[in-house]
Tab-separated table of C-alpha atoms in Angstrom:
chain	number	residue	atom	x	y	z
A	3	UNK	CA	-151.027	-133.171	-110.201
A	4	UNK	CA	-148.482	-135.692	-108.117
A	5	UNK	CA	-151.366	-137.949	-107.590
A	6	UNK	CA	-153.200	-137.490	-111.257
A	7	UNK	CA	-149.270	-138.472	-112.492
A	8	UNK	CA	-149.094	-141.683	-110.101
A	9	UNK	CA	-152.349	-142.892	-110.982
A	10	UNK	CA	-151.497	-142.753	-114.627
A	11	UNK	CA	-148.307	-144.376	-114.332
A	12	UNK	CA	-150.162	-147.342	-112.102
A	13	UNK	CA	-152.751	-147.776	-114.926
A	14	UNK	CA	-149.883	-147.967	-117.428
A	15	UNK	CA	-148.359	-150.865	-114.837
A	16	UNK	CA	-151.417	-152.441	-115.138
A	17	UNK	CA	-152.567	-152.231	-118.061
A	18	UNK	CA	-148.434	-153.639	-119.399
A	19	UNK	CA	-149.371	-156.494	-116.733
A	20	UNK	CA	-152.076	-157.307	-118.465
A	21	UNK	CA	-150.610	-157.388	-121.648
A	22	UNK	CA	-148.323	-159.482	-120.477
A	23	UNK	CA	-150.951	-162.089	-118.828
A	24	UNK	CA	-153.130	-161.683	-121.268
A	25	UNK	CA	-150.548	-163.247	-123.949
A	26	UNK	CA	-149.029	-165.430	-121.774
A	27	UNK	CA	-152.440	-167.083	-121.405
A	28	UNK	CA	-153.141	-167.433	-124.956
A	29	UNK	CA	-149.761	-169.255	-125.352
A	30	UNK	CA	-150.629	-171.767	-122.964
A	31	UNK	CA	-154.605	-172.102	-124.008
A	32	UNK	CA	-153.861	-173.015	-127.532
A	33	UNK	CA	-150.289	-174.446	-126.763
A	34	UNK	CA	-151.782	-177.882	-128.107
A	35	UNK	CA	-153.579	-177.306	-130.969
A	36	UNK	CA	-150.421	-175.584	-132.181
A	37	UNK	CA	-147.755	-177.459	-130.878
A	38	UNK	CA	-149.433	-180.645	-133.106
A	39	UNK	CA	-149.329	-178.623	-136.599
A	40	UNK	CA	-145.604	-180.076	-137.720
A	41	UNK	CA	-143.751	-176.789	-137.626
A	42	UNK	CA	-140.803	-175.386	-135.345
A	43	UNK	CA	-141.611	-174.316	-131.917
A	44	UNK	CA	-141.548	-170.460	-132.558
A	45	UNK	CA	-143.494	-170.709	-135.296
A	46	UNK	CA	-145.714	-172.129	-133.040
A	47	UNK	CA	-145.285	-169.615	-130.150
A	48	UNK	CA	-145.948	-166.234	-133.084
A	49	UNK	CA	-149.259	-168.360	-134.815
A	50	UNK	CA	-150.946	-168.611	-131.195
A	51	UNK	CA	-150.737	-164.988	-129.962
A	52	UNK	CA	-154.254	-163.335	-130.455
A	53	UNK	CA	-152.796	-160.183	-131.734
A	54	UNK	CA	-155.233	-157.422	-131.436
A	55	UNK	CA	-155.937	-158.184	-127.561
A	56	UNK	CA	-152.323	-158.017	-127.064
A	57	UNK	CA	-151.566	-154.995	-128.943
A	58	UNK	CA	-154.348	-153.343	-127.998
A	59	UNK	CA	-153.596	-153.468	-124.190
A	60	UNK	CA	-149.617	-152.666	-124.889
A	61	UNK	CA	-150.847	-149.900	-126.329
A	62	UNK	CA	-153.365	-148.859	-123.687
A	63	UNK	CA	-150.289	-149.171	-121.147
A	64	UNK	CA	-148.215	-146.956	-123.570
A	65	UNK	CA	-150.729	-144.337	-123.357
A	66	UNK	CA	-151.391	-144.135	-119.836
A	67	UNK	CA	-147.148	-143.811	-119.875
A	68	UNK	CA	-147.472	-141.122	-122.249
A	69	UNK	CA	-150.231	-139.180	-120.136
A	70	UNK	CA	-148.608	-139.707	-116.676
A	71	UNK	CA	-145.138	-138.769	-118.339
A	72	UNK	CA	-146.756	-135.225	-119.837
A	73	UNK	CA	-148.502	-134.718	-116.453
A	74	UNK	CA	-145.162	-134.935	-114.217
A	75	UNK	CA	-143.676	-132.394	-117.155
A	76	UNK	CA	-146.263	-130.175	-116.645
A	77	UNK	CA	-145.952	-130.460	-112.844
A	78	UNK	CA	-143.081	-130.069	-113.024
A	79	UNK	CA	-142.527	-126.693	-115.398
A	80	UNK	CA	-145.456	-124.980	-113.493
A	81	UNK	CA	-143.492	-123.978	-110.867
A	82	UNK	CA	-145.635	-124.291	-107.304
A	83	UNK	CA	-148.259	-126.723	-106.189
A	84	UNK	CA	-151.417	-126.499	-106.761
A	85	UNK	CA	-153.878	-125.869	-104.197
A	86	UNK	CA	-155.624	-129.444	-105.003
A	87	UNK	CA	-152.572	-130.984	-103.714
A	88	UNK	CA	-152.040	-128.986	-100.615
A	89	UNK	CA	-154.087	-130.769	-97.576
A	90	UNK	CA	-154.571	-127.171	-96.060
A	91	UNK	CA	-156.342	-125.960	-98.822
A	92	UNK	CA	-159.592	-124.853	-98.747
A	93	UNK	CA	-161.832	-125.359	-101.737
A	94	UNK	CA	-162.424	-121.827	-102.850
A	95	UNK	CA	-158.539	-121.543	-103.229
A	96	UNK	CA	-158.143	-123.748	-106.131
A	97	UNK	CA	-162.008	-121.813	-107.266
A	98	UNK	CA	-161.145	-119.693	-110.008
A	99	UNK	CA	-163.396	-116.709	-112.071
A	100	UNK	CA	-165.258	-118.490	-114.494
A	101	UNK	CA	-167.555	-115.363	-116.011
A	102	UNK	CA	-170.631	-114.135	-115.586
A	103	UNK	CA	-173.757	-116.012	-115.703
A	104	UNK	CA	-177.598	-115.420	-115.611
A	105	UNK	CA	-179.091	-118.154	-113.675
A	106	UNK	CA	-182.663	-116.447	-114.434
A	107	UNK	CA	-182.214	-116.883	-118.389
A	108	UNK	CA	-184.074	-119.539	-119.935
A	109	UNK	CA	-182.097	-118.991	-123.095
A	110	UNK	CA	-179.383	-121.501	-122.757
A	111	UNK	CA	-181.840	-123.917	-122.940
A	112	UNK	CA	-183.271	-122.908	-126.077
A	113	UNK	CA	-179.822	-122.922	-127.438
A	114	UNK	CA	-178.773	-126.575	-125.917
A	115	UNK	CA	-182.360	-127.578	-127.943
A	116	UNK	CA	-181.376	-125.873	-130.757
A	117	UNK	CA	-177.703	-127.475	-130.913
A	118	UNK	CA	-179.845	-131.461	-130.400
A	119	UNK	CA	-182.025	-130.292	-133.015
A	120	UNK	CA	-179.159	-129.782	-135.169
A	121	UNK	CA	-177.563	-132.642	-134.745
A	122	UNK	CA	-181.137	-134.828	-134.747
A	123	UNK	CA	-181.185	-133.169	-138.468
A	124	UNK	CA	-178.034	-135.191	-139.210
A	125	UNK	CA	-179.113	-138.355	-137.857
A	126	UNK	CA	-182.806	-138.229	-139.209
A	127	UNK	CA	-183.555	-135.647	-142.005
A	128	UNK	CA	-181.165	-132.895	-143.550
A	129	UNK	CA	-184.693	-130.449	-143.215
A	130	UNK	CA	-184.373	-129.963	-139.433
A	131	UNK	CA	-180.516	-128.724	-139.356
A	132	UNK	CA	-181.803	-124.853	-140.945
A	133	UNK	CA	-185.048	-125.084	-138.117
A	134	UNK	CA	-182.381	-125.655	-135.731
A	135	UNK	CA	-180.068	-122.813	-137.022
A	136	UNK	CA	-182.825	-120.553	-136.670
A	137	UNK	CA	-183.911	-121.485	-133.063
A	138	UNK	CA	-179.644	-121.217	-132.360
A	139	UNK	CA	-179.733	-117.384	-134.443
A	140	UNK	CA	-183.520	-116.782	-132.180
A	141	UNK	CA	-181.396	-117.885	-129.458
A	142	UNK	CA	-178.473	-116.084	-129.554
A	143	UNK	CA	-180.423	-112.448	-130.554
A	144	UNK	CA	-182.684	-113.252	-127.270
A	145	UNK	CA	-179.363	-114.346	-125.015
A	146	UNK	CA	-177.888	-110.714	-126.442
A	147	UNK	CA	-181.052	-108.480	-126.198
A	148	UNK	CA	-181.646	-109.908	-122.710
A	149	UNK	CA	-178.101	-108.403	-121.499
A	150	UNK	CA	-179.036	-105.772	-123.343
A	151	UNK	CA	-182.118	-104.411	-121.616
A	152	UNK	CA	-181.180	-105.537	-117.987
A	153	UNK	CA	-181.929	-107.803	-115.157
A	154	UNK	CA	-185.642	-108.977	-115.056
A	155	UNK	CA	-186.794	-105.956	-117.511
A	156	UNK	CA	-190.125	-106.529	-119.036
């Protein structure tokens, strides 16, 4: 988490460099088209800055402050290190229990088709979201009575 916390905090440095170039040059790009309209110079200096570019990458570096800042608190509250930053570590140390799976089920692939055709229902016609309900309930009743009567039963 030491390095996931440095690389935020250099893309917040960047991205406030940036900022800061990024005005800077569109001060001195339109410096005389402004600097001819009759008014004071820092009316002049406010008018030229392109403010949504600007903001918009002040605000980028403030969040990549805000994430590296909550990633060296969390670092720093949990207590050890973890076994991703240890160069010792071997990869099943950081490999934790993630359940159970059935990598002979064909079911979760009827259930990812019936989530698309859900969602293709919202994009194309409202009368496909209840056909792909009822291939998620088919789904979901195979999924369970697969479990249900064992490994490979016919």
């Amino acid at each position: 988490m030491r390095t996931n916390a440095g690389l935020w905090w250099l893309l917040a440095a960047f991205f406030f460099l940036v900022a800061v170039l990024y005005t800077g040059w569109n001060l001195i790009s339109h410096w005389d088209t402004n600097a001819t309209g009759g008014q004071s110079y820092w009316e002049t200096v406010t008018l030229s800055i392109e403010w949504v570019g600007s903001v918009a990458l002040l605000f980028t570096a403030f969040m990549g402050a805000l994430i590296a800042f909550y990633i060296g608190k969390v670092h720093k509250a949990q207590g050890g290190e973890l076994p991703e930053d240890i160069l010792t570590a071997d990869i099943d140390d950081g490999d934790p229990e993630l359940g159970e799976f059935s990598p002979w089920s064909w079911w979760p692939i009827v259930l990812a088709f019936s989530a698309a055709l859900a969602m293709i229902g919202l994009a194309v016609g409202t009368w496909l979201m209840p056909i792909g309900f009822a291939v998620f309930v088919v789904a979901i009743v195979g999924w369970v009575y697969e479990y249900y009567r064992g490994y490979f039963a016919r």
